[in-house]
PDB file of C-alpha atoms in Angstrom:
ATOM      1  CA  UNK A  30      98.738 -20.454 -89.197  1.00  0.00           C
ATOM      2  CA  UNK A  31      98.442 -22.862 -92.301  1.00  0.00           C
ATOM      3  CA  UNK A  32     102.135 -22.939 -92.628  1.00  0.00           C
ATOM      4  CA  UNK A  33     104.761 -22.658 -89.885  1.00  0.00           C
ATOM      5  CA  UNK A  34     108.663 -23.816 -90.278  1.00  0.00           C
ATOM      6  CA  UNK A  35     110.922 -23.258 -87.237  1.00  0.00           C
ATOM      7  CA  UNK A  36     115.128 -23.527 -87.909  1.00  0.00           C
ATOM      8  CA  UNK A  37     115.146 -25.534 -90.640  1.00  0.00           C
ATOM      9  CA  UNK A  38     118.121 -26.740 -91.945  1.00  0.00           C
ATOM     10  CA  UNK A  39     119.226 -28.678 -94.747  1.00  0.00           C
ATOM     11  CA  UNK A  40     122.801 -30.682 -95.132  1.00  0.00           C
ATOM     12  CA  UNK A  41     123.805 -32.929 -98.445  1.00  0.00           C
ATOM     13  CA  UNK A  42     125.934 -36.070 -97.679  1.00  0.00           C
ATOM     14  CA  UNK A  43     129.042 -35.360-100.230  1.00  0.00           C
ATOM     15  CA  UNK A  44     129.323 -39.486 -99.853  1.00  0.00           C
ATOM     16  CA  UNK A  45     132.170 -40.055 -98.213  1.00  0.00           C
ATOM     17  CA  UNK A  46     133.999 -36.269 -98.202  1.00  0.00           C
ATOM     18  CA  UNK A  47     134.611 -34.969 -94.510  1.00  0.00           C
ATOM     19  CA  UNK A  48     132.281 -31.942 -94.881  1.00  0.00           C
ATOM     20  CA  UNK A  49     129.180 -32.017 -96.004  1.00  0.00           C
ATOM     21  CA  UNK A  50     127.692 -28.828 -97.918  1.00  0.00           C
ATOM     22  CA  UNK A  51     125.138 -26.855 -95.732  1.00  0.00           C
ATOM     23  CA  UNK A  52     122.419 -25.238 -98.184  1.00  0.00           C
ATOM     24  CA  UNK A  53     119.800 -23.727 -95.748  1.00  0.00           C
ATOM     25  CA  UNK A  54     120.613 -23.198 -91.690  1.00  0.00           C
ATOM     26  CA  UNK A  55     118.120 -21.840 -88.793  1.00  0.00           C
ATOM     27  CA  UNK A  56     115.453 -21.061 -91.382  1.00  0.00           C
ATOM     28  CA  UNK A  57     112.423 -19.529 -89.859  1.00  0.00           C
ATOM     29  CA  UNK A  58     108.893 -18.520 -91.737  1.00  0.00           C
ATOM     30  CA  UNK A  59     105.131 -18.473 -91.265  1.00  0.00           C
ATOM     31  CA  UNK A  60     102.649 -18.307 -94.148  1.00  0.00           C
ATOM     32  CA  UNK A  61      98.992 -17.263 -93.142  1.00  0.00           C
ATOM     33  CA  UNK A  62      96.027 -17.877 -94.793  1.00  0.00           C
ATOM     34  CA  UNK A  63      94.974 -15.592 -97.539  1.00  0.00           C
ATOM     35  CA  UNK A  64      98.108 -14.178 -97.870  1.00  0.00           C
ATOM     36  CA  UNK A  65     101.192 -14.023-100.651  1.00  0.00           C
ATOM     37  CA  UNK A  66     104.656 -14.738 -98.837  1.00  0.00           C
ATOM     38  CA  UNK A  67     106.806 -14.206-101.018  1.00  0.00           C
ATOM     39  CA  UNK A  68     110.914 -15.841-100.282  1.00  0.00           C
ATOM     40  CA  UNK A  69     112.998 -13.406-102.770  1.00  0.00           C
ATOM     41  CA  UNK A  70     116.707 -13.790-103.120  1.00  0.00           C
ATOM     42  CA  UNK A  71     119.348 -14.387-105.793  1.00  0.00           C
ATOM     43  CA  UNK A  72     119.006 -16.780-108.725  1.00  0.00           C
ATOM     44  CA  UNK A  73     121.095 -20.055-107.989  1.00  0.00           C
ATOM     45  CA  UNK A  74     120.581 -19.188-103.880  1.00  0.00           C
ATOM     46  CA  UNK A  75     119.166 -22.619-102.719  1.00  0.00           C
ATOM     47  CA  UNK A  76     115.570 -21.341-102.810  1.00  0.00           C
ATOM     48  CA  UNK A  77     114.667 -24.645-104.410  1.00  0.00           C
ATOM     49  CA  UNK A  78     115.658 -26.866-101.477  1.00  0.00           C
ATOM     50  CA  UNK A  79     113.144 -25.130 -99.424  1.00  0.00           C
ATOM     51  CA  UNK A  80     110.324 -25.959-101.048  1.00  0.00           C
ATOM     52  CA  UNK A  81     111.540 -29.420-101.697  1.00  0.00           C
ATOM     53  CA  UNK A  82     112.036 -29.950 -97.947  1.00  0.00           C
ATOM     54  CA  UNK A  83     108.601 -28.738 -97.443  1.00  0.00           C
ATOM     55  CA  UNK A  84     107.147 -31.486 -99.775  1.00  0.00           C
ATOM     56  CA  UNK A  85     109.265 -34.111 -98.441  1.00  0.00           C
ATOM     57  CA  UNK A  86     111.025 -35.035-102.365  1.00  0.00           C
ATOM     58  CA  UNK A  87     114.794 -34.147-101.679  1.00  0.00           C
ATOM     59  CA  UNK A  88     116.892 -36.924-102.426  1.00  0.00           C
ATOM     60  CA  UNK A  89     118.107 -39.464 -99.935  1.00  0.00           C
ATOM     61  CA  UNK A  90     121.551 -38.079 -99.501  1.00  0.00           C
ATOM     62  CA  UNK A  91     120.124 -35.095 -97.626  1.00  0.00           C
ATOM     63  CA  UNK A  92     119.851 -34.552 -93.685  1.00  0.00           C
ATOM     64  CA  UNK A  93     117.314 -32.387 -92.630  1.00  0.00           C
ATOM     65  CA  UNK A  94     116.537 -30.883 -89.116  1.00  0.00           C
ATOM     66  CA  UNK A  95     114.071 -28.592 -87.958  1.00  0.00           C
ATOM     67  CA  UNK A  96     110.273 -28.578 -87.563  1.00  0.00           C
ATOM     68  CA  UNK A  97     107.613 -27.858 -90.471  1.00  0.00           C
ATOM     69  CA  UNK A  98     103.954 -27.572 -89.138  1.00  0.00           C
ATOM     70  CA  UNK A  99     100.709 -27.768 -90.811  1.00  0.00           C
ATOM     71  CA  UNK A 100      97.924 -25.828 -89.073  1.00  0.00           C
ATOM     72  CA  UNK A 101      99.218 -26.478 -85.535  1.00  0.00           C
ATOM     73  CA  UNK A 102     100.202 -30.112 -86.489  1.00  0.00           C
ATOM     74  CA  UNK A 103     104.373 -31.398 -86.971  1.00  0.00           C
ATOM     75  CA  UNK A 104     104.649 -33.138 -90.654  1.00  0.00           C
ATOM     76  CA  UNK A 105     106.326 -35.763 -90.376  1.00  0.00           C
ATOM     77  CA  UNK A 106     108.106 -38.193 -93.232  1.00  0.00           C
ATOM     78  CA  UNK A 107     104.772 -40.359 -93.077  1.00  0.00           C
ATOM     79  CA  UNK A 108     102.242 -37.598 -92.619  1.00  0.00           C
ATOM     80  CA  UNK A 109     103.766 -35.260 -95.837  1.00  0.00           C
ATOM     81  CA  UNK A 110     103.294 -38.257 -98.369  1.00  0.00           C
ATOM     82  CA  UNK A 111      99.347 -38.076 -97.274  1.00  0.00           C
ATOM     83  CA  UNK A 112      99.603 -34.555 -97.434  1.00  0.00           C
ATOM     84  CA  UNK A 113     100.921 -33.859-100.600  1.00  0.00           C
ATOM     85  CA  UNK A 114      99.308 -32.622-103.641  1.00  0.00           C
ATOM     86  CA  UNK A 115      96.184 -32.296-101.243  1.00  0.00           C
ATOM     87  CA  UNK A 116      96.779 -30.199 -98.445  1.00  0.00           C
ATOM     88  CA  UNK A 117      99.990 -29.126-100.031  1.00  0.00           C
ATOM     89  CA  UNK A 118     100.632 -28.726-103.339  1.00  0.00           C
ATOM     90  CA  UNK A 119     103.862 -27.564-105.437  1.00  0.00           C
ATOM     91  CA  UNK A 120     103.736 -25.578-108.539  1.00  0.00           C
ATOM     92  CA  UNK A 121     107.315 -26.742-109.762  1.00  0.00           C
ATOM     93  CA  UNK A 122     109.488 -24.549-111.843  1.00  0.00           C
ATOM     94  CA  UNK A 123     110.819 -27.064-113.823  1.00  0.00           C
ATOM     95  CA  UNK A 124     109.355 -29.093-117.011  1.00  0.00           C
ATOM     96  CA  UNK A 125     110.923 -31.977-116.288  1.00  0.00           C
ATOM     97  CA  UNK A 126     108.003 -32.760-113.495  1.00  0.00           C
ATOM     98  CA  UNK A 127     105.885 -33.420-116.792  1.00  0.00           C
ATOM     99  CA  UNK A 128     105.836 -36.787-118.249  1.00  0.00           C
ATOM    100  CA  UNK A 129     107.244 -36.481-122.126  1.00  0.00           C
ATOM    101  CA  UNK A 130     105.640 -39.295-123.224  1.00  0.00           C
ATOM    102  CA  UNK A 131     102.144 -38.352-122.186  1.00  0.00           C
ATOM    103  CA  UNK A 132      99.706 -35.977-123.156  1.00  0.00           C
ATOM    104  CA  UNK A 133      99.423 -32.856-120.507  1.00  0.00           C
ATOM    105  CA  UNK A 134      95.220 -33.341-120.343  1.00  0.00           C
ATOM    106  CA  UNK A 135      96.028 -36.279-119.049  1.00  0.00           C
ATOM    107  CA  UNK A 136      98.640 -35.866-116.792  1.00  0.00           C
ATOM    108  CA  UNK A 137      96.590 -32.973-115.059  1.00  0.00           C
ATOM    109  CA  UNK A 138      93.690 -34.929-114.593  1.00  0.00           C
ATOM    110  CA  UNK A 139      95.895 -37.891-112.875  1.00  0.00           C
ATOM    111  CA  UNK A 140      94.397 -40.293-115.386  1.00  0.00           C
ATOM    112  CA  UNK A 141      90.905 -40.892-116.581  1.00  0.00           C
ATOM    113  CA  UNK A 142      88.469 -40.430-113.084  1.00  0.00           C
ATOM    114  CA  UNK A 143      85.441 -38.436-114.681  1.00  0.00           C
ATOM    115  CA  UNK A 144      85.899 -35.868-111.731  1.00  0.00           C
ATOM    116  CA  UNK A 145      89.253 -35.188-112.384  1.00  0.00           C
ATOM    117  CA  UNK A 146      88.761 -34.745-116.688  1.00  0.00           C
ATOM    118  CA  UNK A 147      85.930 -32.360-115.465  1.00  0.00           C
ATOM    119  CA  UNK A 148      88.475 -30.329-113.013  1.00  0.00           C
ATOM    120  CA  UNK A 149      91.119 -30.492-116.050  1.00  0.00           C
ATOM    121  CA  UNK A 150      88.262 -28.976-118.763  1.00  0.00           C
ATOM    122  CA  UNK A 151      87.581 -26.255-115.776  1.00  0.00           C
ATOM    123  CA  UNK A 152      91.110 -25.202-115.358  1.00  0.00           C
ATOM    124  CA  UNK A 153      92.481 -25.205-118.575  1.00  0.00           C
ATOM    125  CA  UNK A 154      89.684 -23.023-119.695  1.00  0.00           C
ATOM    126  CA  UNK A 155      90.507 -20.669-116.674  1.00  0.00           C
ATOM    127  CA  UNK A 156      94.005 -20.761-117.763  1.00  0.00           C
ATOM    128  CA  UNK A 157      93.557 -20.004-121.122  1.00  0.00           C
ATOM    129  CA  UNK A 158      94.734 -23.513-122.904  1.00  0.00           C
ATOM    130  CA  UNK A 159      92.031 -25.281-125.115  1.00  0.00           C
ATOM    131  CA  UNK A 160      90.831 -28.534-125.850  1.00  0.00           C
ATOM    132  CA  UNK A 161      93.480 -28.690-128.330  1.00  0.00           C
ATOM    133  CA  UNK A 162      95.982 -28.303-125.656  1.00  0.00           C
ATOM    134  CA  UNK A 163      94.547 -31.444-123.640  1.00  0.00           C
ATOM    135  CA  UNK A 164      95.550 -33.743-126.594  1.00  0.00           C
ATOM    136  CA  UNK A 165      99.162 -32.262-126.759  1.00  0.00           C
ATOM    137  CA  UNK A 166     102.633 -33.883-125.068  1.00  0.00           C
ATOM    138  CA  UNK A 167     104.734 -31.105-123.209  1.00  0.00           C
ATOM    139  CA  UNK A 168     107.832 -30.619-126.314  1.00  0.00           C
ATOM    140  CA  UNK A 169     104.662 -28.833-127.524  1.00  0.00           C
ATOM    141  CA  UNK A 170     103.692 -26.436-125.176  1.00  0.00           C
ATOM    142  CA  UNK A 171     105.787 -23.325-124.898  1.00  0.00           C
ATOM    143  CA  UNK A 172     107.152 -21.847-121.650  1.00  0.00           C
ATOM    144  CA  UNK A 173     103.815 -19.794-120.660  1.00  0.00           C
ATOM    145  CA  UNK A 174     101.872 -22.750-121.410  1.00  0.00           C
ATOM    146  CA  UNK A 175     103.959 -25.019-119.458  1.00  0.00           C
ATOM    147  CA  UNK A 176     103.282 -22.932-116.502  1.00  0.00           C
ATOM    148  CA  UNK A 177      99.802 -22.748-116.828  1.00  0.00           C
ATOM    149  CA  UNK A 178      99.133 -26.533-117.143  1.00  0.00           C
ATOM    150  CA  UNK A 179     101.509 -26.798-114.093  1.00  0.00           C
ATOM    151  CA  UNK A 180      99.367 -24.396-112.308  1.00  0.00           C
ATOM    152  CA  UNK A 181      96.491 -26.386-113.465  1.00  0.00           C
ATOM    153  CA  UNK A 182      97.136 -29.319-111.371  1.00  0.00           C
ATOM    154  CA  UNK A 183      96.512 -26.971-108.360  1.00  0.00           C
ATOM    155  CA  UNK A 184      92.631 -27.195-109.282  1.00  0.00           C
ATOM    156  CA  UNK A 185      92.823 -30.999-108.948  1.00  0.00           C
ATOM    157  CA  UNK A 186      92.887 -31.051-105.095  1.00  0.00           C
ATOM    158  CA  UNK A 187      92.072 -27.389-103.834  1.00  0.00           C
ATOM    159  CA  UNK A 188      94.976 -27.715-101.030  1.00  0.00           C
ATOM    160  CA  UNK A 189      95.436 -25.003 -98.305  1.00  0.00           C
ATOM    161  CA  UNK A 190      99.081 -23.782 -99.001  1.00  0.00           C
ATOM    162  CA  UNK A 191     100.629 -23.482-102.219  1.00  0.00           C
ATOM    163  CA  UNK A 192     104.151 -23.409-102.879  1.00  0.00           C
ATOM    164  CA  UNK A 193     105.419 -22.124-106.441  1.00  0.00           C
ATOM    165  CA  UNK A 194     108.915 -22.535-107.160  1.00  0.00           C
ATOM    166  CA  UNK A 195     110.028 -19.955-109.929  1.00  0.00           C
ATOM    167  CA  UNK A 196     106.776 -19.211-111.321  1.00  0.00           C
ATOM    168  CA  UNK A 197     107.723 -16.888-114.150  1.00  0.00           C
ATOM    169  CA  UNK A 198     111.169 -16.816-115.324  1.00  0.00           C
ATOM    170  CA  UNK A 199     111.147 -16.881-119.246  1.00  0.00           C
ATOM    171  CA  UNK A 200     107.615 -15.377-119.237  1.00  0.00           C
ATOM    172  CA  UNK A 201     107.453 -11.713-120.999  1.00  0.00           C
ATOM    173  CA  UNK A 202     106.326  -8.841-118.172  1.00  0.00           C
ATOM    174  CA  UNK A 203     102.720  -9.305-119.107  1.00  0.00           C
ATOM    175  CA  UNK A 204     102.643 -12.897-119.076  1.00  0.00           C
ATOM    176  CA  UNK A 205     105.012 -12.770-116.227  1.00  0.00           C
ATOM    177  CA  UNK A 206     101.838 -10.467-114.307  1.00  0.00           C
ATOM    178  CA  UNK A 207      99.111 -12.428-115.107  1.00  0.00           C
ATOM    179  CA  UNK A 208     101.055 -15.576-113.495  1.00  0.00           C
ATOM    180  CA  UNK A 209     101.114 -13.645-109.875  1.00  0.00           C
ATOM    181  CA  UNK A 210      97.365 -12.669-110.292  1.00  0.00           C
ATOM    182  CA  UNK A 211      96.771 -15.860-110.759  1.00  0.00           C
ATOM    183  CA  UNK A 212      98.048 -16.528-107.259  1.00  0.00           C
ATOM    184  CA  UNK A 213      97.138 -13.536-105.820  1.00  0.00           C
ATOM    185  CA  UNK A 214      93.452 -14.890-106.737  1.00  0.00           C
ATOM    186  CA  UNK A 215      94.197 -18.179-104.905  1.00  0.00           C
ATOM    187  CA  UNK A 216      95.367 -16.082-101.536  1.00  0.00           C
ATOM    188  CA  UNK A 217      92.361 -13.825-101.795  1.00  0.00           C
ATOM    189  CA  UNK A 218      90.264 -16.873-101.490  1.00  0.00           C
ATOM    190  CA  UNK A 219      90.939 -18.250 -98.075  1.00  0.00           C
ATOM    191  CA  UNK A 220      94.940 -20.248 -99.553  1.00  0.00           C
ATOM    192  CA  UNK A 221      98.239 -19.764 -98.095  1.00  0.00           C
ATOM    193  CA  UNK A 222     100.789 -18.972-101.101  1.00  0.00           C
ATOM    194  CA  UNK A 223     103.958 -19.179-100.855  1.00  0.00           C
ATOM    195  CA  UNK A 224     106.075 -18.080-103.581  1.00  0.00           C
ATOM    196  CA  UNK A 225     109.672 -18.530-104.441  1.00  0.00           C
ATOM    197  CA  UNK A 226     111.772 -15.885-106.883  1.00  0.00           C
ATOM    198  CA  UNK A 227     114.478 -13.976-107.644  1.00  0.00           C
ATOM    199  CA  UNK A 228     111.746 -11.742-109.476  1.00  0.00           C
ATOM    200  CA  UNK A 229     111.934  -9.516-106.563  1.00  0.00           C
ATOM    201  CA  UNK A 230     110.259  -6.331-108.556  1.00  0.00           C
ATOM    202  CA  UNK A 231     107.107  -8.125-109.669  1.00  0.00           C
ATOM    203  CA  UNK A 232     106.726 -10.222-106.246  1.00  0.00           C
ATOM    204  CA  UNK A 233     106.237  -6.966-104.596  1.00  0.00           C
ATOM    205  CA  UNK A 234     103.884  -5.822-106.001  1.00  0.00           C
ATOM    206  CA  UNK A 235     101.784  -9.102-105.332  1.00  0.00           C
ATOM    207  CA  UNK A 236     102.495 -10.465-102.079  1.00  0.00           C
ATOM    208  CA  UNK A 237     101.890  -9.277 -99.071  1.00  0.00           C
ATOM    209  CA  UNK A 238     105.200 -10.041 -97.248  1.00  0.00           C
ATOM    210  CA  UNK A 239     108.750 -10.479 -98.452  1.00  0.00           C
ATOM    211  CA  UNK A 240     111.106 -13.718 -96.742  1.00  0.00           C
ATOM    212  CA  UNK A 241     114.549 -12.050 -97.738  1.00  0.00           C
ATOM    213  CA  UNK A 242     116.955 -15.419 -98.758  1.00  0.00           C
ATOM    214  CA  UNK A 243     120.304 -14.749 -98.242  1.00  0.00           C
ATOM    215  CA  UNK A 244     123.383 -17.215 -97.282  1.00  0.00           C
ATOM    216  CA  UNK A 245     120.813 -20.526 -97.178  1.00  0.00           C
ATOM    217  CA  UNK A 246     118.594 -18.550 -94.631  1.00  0.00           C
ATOM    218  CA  UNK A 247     116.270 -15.926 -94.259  1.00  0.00           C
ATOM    219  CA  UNK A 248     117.505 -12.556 -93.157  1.00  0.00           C
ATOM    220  CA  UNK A 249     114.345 -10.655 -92.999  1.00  0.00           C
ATOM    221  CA  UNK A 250     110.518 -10.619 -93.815  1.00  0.00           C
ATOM    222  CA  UNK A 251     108.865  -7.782 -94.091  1.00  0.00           C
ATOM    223  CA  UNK A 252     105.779  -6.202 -95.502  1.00  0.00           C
ATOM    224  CA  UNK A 253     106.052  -6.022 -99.509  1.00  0.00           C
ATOM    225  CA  UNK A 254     104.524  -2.888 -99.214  1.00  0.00           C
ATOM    226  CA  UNK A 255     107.821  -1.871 -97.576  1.00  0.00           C
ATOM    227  CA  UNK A 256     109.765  -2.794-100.443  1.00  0.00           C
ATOM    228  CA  UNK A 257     108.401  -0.481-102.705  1.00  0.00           C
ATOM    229  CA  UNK A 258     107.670   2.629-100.211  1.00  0.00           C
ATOM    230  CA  UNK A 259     111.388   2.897-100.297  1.00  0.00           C
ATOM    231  CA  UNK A 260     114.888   1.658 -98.746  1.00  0.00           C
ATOM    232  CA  UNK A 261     114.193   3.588 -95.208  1.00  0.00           C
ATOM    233  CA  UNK A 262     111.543   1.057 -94.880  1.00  0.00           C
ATOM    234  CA  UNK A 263     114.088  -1.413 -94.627  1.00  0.00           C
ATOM    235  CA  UNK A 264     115.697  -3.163 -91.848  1.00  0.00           C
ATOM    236  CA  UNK A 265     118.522  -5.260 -93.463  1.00  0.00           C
ATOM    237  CA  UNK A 266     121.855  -4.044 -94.983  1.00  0.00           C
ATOM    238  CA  UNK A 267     120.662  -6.789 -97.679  1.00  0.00           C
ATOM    239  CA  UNK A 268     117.819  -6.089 -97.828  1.00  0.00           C
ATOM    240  CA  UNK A 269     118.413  -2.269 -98.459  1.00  0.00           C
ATOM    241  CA  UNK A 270     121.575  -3.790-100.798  1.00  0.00           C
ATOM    242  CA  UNK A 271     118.507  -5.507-102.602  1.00  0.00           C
ATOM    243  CA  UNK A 272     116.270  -2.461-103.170  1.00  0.00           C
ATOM    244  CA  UNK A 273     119.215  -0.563-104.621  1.00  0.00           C
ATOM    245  CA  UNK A 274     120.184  -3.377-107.308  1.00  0.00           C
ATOM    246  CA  UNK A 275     116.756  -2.709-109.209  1.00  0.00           C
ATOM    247  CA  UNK A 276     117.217  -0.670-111.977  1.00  0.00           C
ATOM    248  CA  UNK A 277     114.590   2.214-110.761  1.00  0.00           C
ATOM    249  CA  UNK A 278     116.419   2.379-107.848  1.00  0.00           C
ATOM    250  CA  UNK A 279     120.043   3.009-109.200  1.00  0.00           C
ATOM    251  CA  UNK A 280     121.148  -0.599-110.388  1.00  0.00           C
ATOM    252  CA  UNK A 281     123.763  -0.652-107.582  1.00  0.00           C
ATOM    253  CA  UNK A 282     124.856  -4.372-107.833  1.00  0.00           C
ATOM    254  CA  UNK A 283     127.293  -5.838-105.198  1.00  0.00           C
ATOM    255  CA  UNK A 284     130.303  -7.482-106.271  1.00  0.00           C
ATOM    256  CA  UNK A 285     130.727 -11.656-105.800  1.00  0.00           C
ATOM    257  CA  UNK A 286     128.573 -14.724-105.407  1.00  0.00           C
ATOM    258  CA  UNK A 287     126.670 -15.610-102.571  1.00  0.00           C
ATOM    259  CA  UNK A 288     128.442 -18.266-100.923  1.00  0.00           C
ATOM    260  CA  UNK A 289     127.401 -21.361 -98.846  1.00  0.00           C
ATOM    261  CA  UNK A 290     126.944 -21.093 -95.275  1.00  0.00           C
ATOM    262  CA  UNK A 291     129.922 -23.226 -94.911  1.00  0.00           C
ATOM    263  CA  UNK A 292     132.040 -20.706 -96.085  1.00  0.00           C
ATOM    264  CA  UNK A 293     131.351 -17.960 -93.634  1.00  0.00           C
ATOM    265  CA  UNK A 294     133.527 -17.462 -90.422  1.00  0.00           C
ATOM    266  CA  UNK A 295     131.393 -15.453 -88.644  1.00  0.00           C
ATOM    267  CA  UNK A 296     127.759 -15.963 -87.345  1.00  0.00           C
ATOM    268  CA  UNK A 297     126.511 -13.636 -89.943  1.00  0.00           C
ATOM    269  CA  UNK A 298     126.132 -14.837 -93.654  1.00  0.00           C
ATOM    270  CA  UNK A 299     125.984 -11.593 -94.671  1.00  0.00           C
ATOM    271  CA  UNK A 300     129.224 -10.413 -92.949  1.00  0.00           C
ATOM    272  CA  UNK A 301     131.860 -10.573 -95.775  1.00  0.00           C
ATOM    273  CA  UNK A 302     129.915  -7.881 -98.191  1.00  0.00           C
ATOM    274  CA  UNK A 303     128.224  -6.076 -95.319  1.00  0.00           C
ATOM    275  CA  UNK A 304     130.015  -2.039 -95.325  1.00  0.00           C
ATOM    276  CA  UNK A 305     128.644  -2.081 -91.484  1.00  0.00           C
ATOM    277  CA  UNK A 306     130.132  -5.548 -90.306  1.00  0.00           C
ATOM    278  CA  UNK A 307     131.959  -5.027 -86.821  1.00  0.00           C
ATOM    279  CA  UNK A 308     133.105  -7.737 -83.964  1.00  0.00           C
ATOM    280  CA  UNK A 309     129.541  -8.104 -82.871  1.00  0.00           C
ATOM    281  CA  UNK A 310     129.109  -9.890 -86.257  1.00  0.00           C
ATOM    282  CA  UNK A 311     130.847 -12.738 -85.211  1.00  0.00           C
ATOM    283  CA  UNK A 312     128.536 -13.855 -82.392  1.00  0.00           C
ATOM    284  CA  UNK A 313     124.925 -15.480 -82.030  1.00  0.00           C
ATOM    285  CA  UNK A 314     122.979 -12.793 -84.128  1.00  0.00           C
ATOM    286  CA  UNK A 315     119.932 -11.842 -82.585  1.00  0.00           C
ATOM    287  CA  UNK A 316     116.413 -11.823 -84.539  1.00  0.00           C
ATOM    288  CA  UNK A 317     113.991  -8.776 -83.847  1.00  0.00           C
ATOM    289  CA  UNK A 318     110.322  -9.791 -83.773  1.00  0.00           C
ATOM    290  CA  UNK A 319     108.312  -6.863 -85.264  1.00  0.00           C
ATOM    291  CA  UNK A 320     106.039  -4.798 -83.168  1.00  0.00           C
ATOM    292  CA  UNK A 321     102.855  -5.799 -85.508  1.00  0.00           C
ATOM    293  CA  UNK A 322     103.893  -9.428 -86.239  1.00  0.00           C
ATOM    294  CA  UNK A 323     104.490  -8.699 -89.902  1.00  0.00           C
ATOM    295  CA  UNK A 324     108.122  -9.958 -89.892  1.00  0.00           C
ATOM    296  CA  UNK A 325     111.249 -10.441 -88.294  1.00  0.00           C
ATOM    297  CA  UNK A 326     115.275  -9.054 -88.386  1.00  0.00           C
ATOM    298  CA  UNK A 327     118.230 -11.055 -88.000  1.00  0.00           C
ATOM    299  CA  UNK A 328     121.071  -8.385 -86.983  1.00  0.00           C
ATOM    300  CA  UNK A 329     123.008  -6.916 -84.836  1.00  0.00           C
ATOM    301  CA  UNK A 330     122.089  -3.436 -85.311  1.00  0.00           C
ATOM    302  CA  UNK A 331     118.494  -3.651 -85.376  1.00  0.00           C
ATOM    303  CA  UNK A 332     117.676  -6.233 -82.565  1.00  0.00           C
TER     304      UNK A 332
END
């Protein structure tokens, strides 16, 4: 197991306010080498702080508890500063990880070590961006090429496990495709990918198991296979809910937000839009361990 994080949770001091906010609770996942995990749920969710608490970079006002391991080993808040951008590296969603005032060659290669400008050369040419591109500051670039110089810096280190937060919003579908077989390249040789999106129809079709994010935790993973065989396939009333809201599958799309963890009275986060909620509900929720170690379920009616 490259990757293994057992009930993770994540709290943010409000600084002084009586409650603090709760963004991810009892968050479970595994991510295996060569494979796509893909963590799919709403835009807005909390995805985000996942892969931040992963990387160790969430600010100082948060409280996190749980255990993240690294092939067998528990990172710690020393051990993940050694650790990142070698054995684990993020792929962040945002521009704002680029420096404006410097030009994108040379932020990739991490300065001028002859290595590293070789690496750059390597992976901008594998990523479609030129020489011209090296010399360029990021108000430049446009969004696809934003992505790929961010994807870039993956080449620099050749870690184990790659996280990629929102990997193609604002791409076109094409673009948007050539992103995931980009990653699906780096899981077919020997990496542990996981990646985070509310692009739940293209993420199927490239990963090899879905983490369903619902409520600040994960309410199922299954095969992604699963996901597009068809809604029977499915354990989760969310999950189902999920299938249905793509437009080849009816566009059914629930009413509401998804709130925050805090907000929920019962044990289940799904519980308020769920049309099969009952008193059971409202206690621990059991989690279902699939037969073939593909996945898990967190309810009541499938445990």
């Amino acid at each position: 197991m490259e990757l293994e994080i057992n009930n993770l949770s994540v709290f943010f001091d409000m600084y002084g306010k009586k409650k603090n906010v709760n963004v991810i609770s009892d968050l479970s996942l595994k991510a295996r080498k060569g494979e796509i995990l893909a963590v799919v749920g709403a835009s807005g969710s909390g995805k985000s702080v996942l892969a931040h608490a992963i990387m160790g970079i969430l600010p100082k006002n948060a409280v996190v508890t749980g255990d993240i391991y690294y092939r067998g080993e528990k990172i710690t808040e020393n051990t993940i500063k050694e650790m990142r951008g070698k054995n684990i590296s993020l792929v962040p969603q945002s521009t704002s990880y680029l420096d404006p005032i410097m030009k994108v060659g040379s932020q990739v290669a991490l300065g001028k070590n002859e290595s590293f400008v070789s690496k750059m050369k390597k992976a901008f040419k594998k990523y479609d961006l030129s020489e011209a591109d090296e010399n360029l500051y990021p108000f430049q670039y446009s969004g696809g090429m934003i992505r790929r110089a961010l994807l870039s810096t993956v080449e620099q280190t050749e870690p184990t496990v790659i996280i990629a937060d929102e990997p193609t919003p604002g791409l076109d579908r094409d673009l948007a495709y050539k992103t995931l077989r980009y990653f699906r390249d780096f899981a077919d040789k020997g990496k542990a990918v996981i990646i985070i999106t509310h692009d739940i129809d293209i993420a199927s079709e490239y990963a090899d198991r879905l983490a369903v994010f619902y409520g600040g935790t994960i309410l199922e993973i299954t095969k992604a296979e699963n996901f597009i065989k068809g809604e029977k396939y499915l354990k989760h009333p969310y999950t189902k809910a999920l299938f249905k809201s793509l437009p080849q599958n009816g566009f059914v799309v629930e009413s509401g937000v998804n709130p925050f963890l805090g907000q929920f009275k019962s044990k289940c986060v799904y519980f308020e839009k769920c049309q099969k909620a009952c008193e059971k509900c409202s206690l621990d929720i059991p989690v279902w361990n699939f037969p073939d170690d593909s996945g898990f379920v967190r309810c009541v009616y499938e445990a």
